């Protein structure tokens, strides 16, 4: 695909979408894990936010790979592109966990009669959501910093 519009690369635009949507999805995961009222308020919106973030990641990486082949190869650019490949698994984790968490509370939790299962999900779910949220936040900051260094110092 030609990742440009009127001769201007689309990567910066798509990167801005990613650098906003991934942290918003990560913070949504952390908030819904820690605050039950937010979980009820966000409801299906939480997985939708995470889906937007998930879709933005391959768009940004694909446009970045397209742009990489048109730029001078440097060690800074190589580091940025290598780091960028690590964001997709975190975004998948946030999306899947938020979807499961929403589904659990929407469909399964009201029907579960085993207190042990409910307690285990109530402990493991938030821990995984917070871990995935923090992991994706750290990853997007590190990738963004490496990209900025590549552009401004490379």
PDB file of C-alpha atoms in Angstrom:
ATOM      1  CA  UNK A   1       0.000   0.000   0.000  1.00  0.00           C
ATOM      2  CA  UNK A   2       1.127   3.541  -0.691  1.00  0.00           C
ATOM      3  CA  UNK A   3       1.208   5.164   2.752  1.00  0.00           C
ATOM      4  CA  UNK A   4       1.107   8.777   1.624  1.00  0.00           C
ATOM      5  CA  UNK A   5      -1.458  11.409   0.828  1.00  0.00           C
ATOM      6  CA  UNK A   6      -0.621  14.043  -1.746  1.00  0.00           C
ATOM      7  CA  UNK A   7       3.068  13.185  -1.349  1.00  0.00           C
ATOM      8  CA  UNK A   8       3.025  13.473   2.449  1.00  0.00           C
ATOM      9  CA  UNK A   9       3.706  10.289   4.476  1.00  0.00           C
ATOM     10  CA  UNK A  10       0.767   9.146   6.611  1.00  0.00           C
ATOM     11  CA  UNK A  11       3.002   7.689   9.316  1.00  0.00           C
ATOM     12  CA  UNK A  12       3.069  10.825  11.524  1.00  0.00           C
ATOM     13  CA  UNK A  13      -0.734  11.027  11.455  1.00  0.00           C
ATOM     14  CA  UNK A  14      -1.165   7.332  12.258  1.00  0.00           C
ATOM     15  CA  UNK A  15       1.484   7.515  14.965  1.00  0.00           C
ATOM     16  CA  UNK A  16      -0.455  10.280  16.663  1.00  0.00           C
ATOM     17  CA  UNK A  17      -3.566   8.109  16.588  1.00  0.00           C
ATOM     18  CA  UNK A  18      -1.572   5.296  18.188  1.00  0.00           C
ATOM     19  CA  UNK A  19       0.139   7.486  20.782  1.00  0.00           C
ATOM     20  CA  UNK A  20      -3.256   8.705  21.936  1.00  0.00           C
ATOM     21  CA  UNK A  21      -5.385   5.556  21.640  1.00  0.00           C
ATOM     22  CA  UNK A  22      -2.944   3.071  23.206  1.00  0.00           C
ATOM     23  CA  UNK A  23      -2.455   5.061  26.430  1.00  0.00           C
ATOM     24  CA  UNK A  24      -6.188   5.791  26.632  1.00  0.00           C
ATOM     25  CA  UNK A  25      -6.913   2.059  26.282  1.00  0.00           C
ATOM     26  CA  UNK A  26      -4.216   1.255  28.863  1.00  0.00           C
ATOM     27  CA  UNK A  27      -5.595   3.774  31.336  1.00  0.00           C
ATOM     28  CA  UNK A  28      -9.100   2.449  30.678  1.00  0.00           C
ATOM     29  CA  UNK A  29      -7.871  -1.053  31.537  1.00  0.00           C
ATOM     30  CA  UNK A  30      -6.260   0.154  34.753  1.00  0.00           C
ATOM     31  CA  UNK A  31      -9.278   2.227  35.805  1.00  0.00           C
ATOM     32  CA  UNK A  32     -11.816  -0.512  35.082  1.00  0.00           C
ATOM     33  CA  UNK A  33      -9.679  -2.990  37.020  1.00  0.00           C
ATOM     34  CA  UNK A  34      -9.383  -0.747  40.043  1.00  0.00           C
ATOM     35  CA  UNK A  35     -12.716   1.050  40.102  1.00  0.00           C
ATOM     36  CA  UNK A  36     -15.956  -0.934  39.710  1.00  0.00           C
ATOM     37  CA  UNK A  37     -18.038   2.209  39.113  1.00  0.00           C
ATOM     38  CA  UNK A  38     -15.887   3.035  36.081  1.00  0.00           C
ATOM     39  CA  UNK A  39     -16.375  -0.498  34.789  1.00  0.00           C
ATOM     40  CA  UNK A  40     -20.129  -0.050  34.926  1.00  0.00           C
ATOM     41  CA  UNK A  41     -19.937   3.441  33.433  1.00  0.00           C
ATOM     42  CA  UNK A  42     -17.625   2.458  30.550  1.00  0.00           C
ATOM     43  CA  UNK A  43     -19.277  -0.927  29.948  1.00  0.00           C
ATOM     44  CA  UNK A  44     -18.741  -2.031  26.333  1.00  0.00           C
ATOM     45  CA  UNK A  45     -16.949   1.251  25.639  1.00  0.00           C
ATOM     46  CA  UNK A  46     -13.790  -0.099  27.257  1.00  0.00           C
ATOM     47  CA  UNK A  47     -13.286  -2.914  24.720  1.00  0.00           C
ATOM     48  CA  UNK A  48     -14.221  -0.525  21.906  1.00  0.00           C
ATOM     49  CA  UNK A  49     -11.514   1.917  23.015  1.00  0.00           C
ATOM     50  CA  UNK A  50      -9.042  -0.972  23.138  1.00  0.00           C
ATOM     51  CA  UNK A  51     -10.131  -2.090  19.663  1.00  0.00           C
ATOM     52  CA  UNK A  52      -9.369   1.356  18.242  1.00  0.00           C
ATOM     53  CA  UNK A  53      -5.925   1.173  19.843  1.00  0.00           C
ATOM     54  CA  UNK A  54      -5.393  -2.342  18.522  1.00  0.00           C
ATOM     55  CA  UNK A  55      -6.301  -1.357  14.962  1.00  0.00           C
ATOM     56  CA  UNK A  56      -4.078   1.729  15.103  1.00  0.00           C
ATOM     57  CA  UNK A  57      -0.927  -0.259  15.919  1.00  0.00           C
ATOM     58  CA  UNK A  58      -0.603  -2.247  12.658  1.00  0.00           C
ATOM     59  CA  UNK A  59      -1.541   0.866  10.687  1.00  0.00           C
ATOM     60  CA  UNK A  60       1.265   2.822  12.329  1.00  0.00           C
ATOM     61  CA  UNK A  61       3.806   0.015  11.985  1.00  0.00           C
ATOM     62  CA  UNK A  62       2.918  -0.683   8.352  1.00  0.00           C
ATOM     63  CA  UNK A  63       3.145   2.977   7.426  1.00  0.00           C
ATOM     64  CA  UNK A  64       6.394   3.190   9.376  1.00  0.00           C
ATOM     65  CA  UNK A  65       7.898   0.258   7.496  1.00  0.00           C
ATOM     66  CA  UNK A  66       6.863   1.899   4.227  1.00  0.00           C
ATOM     67  CA  UNK A  67       8.542   5.125   5.329  1.00  0.00           C
ATOM     68  CA  UNK A  68      11.618   3.304   6.620  1.00  0.00           C
ATOM     69  CA  UNK A  69      12.375   2.003   3.118  1.00  0.00           C
ATOM     70  CA  UNK A  70      12.387   5.581   1.833  1.00  0.00           C
ATOM     71  CA  UNK A  71      14.657   7.041   4.502  1.00  0.00           C
ATOM     72  CA  UNK A  72      18.358   6.797   5.193  1.00  0.00           C
ATOM     73  CA  UNK A  73      18.990   3.794   7.428  1.00  0.00           C
ATOM     74  CA  UNK A  74      20.465   4.721  10.784  1.00  0.00           C
ATOM     75  CA  UNK A  75      20.973   2.894  14.058  1.00  0.00           C
ATOM     76  CA  UNK A  76      18.404   5.175  15.717  1.00  0.00           C
ATOM     77  CA  UNK A  77      15.801   4.413  13.063  1.00  0.00           C
ATOM     78  CA  UNK A  78      16.546   0.697  13.317  1.00  0.00           C
ATOM     79  CA  UNK A  79      16.093   0.796  17.099  1.00  0.00           C
ATOM     80  CA  UNK A  80      12.759   2.589  16.715  1.00  0.00           C
ATOM     81  CA  UNK A  81      11.441   0.078  14.185  1.00  0.00           C
ATOM     82  CA  UNK A  82      12.588  -2.898  16.269  1.00  0.00           C
ATOM     83  CA  UNK A  83      10.886  -1.495  19.357  1.00  0.00           C
ATOM     84  CA  UNK A  84       7.700  -0.780  17.402  1.00  0.00           C
ATOM     85  CA  UNK A  85       7.253  -4.476  16.694  1.00  0.00           C
ATOM     86  CA  UNK A  86       6.735  -5.050  20.429  1.00  0.00           C
ATOM     87  CA  UNK A  87       3.603  -2.922  20.790  1.00  0.00           C
ATOM     88  CA  UNK A  88       1.145  -5.215  19.022  1.00  0.00           C
ATOM     89  CA  UNK A  89       1.233  -8.018  21.637  1.00  0.00           C
ATOM     90  CA  UNK A  90       0.563  -5.485  24.406  1.00  0.00           C
ATOM     91  CA  UNK A  91      -2.340  -3.986  22.469  1.00  0.00           C
ATOM     92  CA  UNK A  92      -3.769  -7.438  21.841  1.00  0.00           C
ATOM     93  CA  UNK A  93      -3.489  -8.227  25.553  1.00  0.00           C
ATOM     94  CA  UNK A  94      -5.272  -5.024  26.571  1.00  0.00           C
ATOM     95  CA  UNK A  95      -8.061  -5.624  24.050  1.00  0.00           C
ATOM     96  CA  UNK A  96      -8.560  -9.293  24.932  1.00  0.00           C
ATOM     97  CA  UNK A  97      -8.426  -8.704  28.677  1.00  0.00           C
ATOM     98  CA  UNK A  98     -10.827  -5.752  28.559  1.00  0.00           C
ATOM     99  CA  UNK A  99     -13.221  -7.744  26.389  1.00  0.00           C
ATOM    100  CA  UNK A 100     -13.053 -10.740  28.736  1.00  0.00           C
ATOM    101  CA  UNK A 101     -13.424  -8.496  31.792  1.00  0.00           C
ATOM    102  CA  UNK A 102     -16.483  -6.800  30.301  1.00  0.00           C
ATOM    103  CA  UNK A 103     -17.929 -10.176  29.228  1.00  0.00           C
ATOM    104  CA  UNK A 104     -17.300 -11.669  32.651  1.00  0.00           C
ATOM    105  CA  UNK A 105     -19.153  -8.904  34.448  1.00  0.00           C
ATOM    106  CA  UNK A 106     -21.895  -8.634  31.850  1.00  0.00           C
ATOM    107  CA  UNK A 107     -22.695 -12.315  31.323  1.00  0.00           C
ATOM    108  CA  UNK A 108     -20.840 -14.716  33.617  1.00  0.00           C
ATOM    109  CA  UNK A 109     -20.458 -13.118  37.048  1.00  0.00           C
ATOM    110  CA  UNK A 110     -24.195 -12.822  37.736  1.00  0.00           C
ATOM    111  CA  UNK A 111     -24.613 -16.556  37.033  1.00  0.00           C
ATOM    112  CA  UNK A 112     -21.560 -17.935  38.873  1.00  0.00           C
ATOM    113  CA  UNK A 113     -22.491 -19.759  42.056  1.00  0.00           C
ATOM    114  CA  UNK A 114     -18.988 -20.853  43.045  1.00  0.00           C
ATOM    115  CA  UNK A 115     -17.479 -18.165  45.295  1.00  0.00           C
ATOM    116  CA  UNK A 116     -13.973 -19.553  44.719  1.00  0.00           C
ATOM    117  CA  UNK A 117     -14.182 -18.998  40.975  1.00  0.00           C
ATOM    118  CA  UNK A 118     -15.634 -15.520  41.419  1.00  0.00           C
ATOM    119  CA  UNK A 119     -12.911 -14.627  43.926  1.00  0.00           C
ATOM    120  CA  UNK A 120     -10.141 -15.980  41.675  1.00  0.00           C
ATOM    121  CA  UNK A 121     -11.395 -14.050  38.648  1.00  0.00           C
ATOM    122  CA  UNK A 122     -11.830 -10.983  40.858  1.00  0.00           C
ATOM    123  CA  UNK A 123      -8.146 -11.146  41.805  1.00  0.00           C
ATOM    124  CA  UNK A 124      -6.493 -12.414  38.612  1.00  0.00           C
ATOM    125  CA  UNK A 125      -8.500 -10.217  36.231  1.00  0.00           C
ATOM    126  CA  UNK A 126      -7.506  -6.858  37.704  1.00  0.00           C
ATOM    127  CA  UNK A 127      -3.879  -7.928  38.110  1.00  0.00           C
ATOM    128  CA  UNK A 128      -3.678  -8.904  34.441  1.00  0.00           C
ATOM    129  CA  UNK A 129      -5.479  -5.738  33.318  1.00  0.00           C
ATOM    130  CA  UNK A 130      -3.150  -3.495  35.308  1.00  0.00           C
ATOM    131  CA  UNK A 131      -0.062  -5.383  34.094  1.00  0.00           C
ATOM    132  CA  UNK A 132      -1.145  -5.179  30.451  1.00  0.00           C
ATOM    133  CA  UNK A 133      -2.059  -1.523  30.841  1.00  0.00           C
ATOM    134  CA  UNK A 134       1.274  -0.601  32.403  1.00  0.00           C
ATOM    135  CA  UNK A 135       3.168  -2.715  29.871  1.00  0.00           C
ATOM    136  CA  UNK A 136       1.505  -1.022  26.909  1.00  0.00           C
ATOM    137  CA  UNK A 137       2.032   2.427  28.435  1.00  0.00           C
ATOM    138  CA  UNK A 138       5.734   1.783  28.929  1.00  0.00           C
ATOM    139  CA  UNK A 139       6.074   0.294  25.462  1.00  0.00           C
ATOM    140  CA  UNK A 140       4.388   3.208  23.669  1.00  0.00           C
ATOM    141  CA  UNK A 141       6.520   5.744  25.570  1.00  0.00           C
ATOM    142  CA  UNK A 142       9.759   3.908  24.783  1.00  0.00           C
ATOM    143  CA  UNK A 143       8.827   3.507  21.107  1.00  0.00           C
ATOM    144  CA  UNK A 144       7.714   7.122  20.825  1.00  0.00           C
ATOM    145  CA  UNK A 145      10.896   8.367  22.448  1.00  0.00           C
ATOM    146  CA  UNK A 146      13.025   6.262  20.112  1.00  0.00           C
ATOM    147  CA  UNK A 147      11.085   7.624  17.129  1.00  0.00           C
ATOM    148  CA  UNK A 148      11.496  11.211  18.279  1.00  0.00           C
ATOM    149  CA  UNK A 149      15.221  10.704  18.803  1.00  0.00           C
ATOM    150  CA  UNK A 150      15.466   9.131  15.366  1.00  0.00           C
ATOM    151  CA  UNK A 151      13.765  12.103  13.733  1.00  0.00           C
ATOM    152  CA  UNK A 152      15.390  14.924  15.658  1.00  0.00           C
ATOM    153  CA  UNK A 153      18.873  13.526  16.285  1.00  0.00           C
ATOM    154  CA  UNK A 154      19.180  11.066  13.419  1.00  0.00           C
TER     155      UNK A 154
END
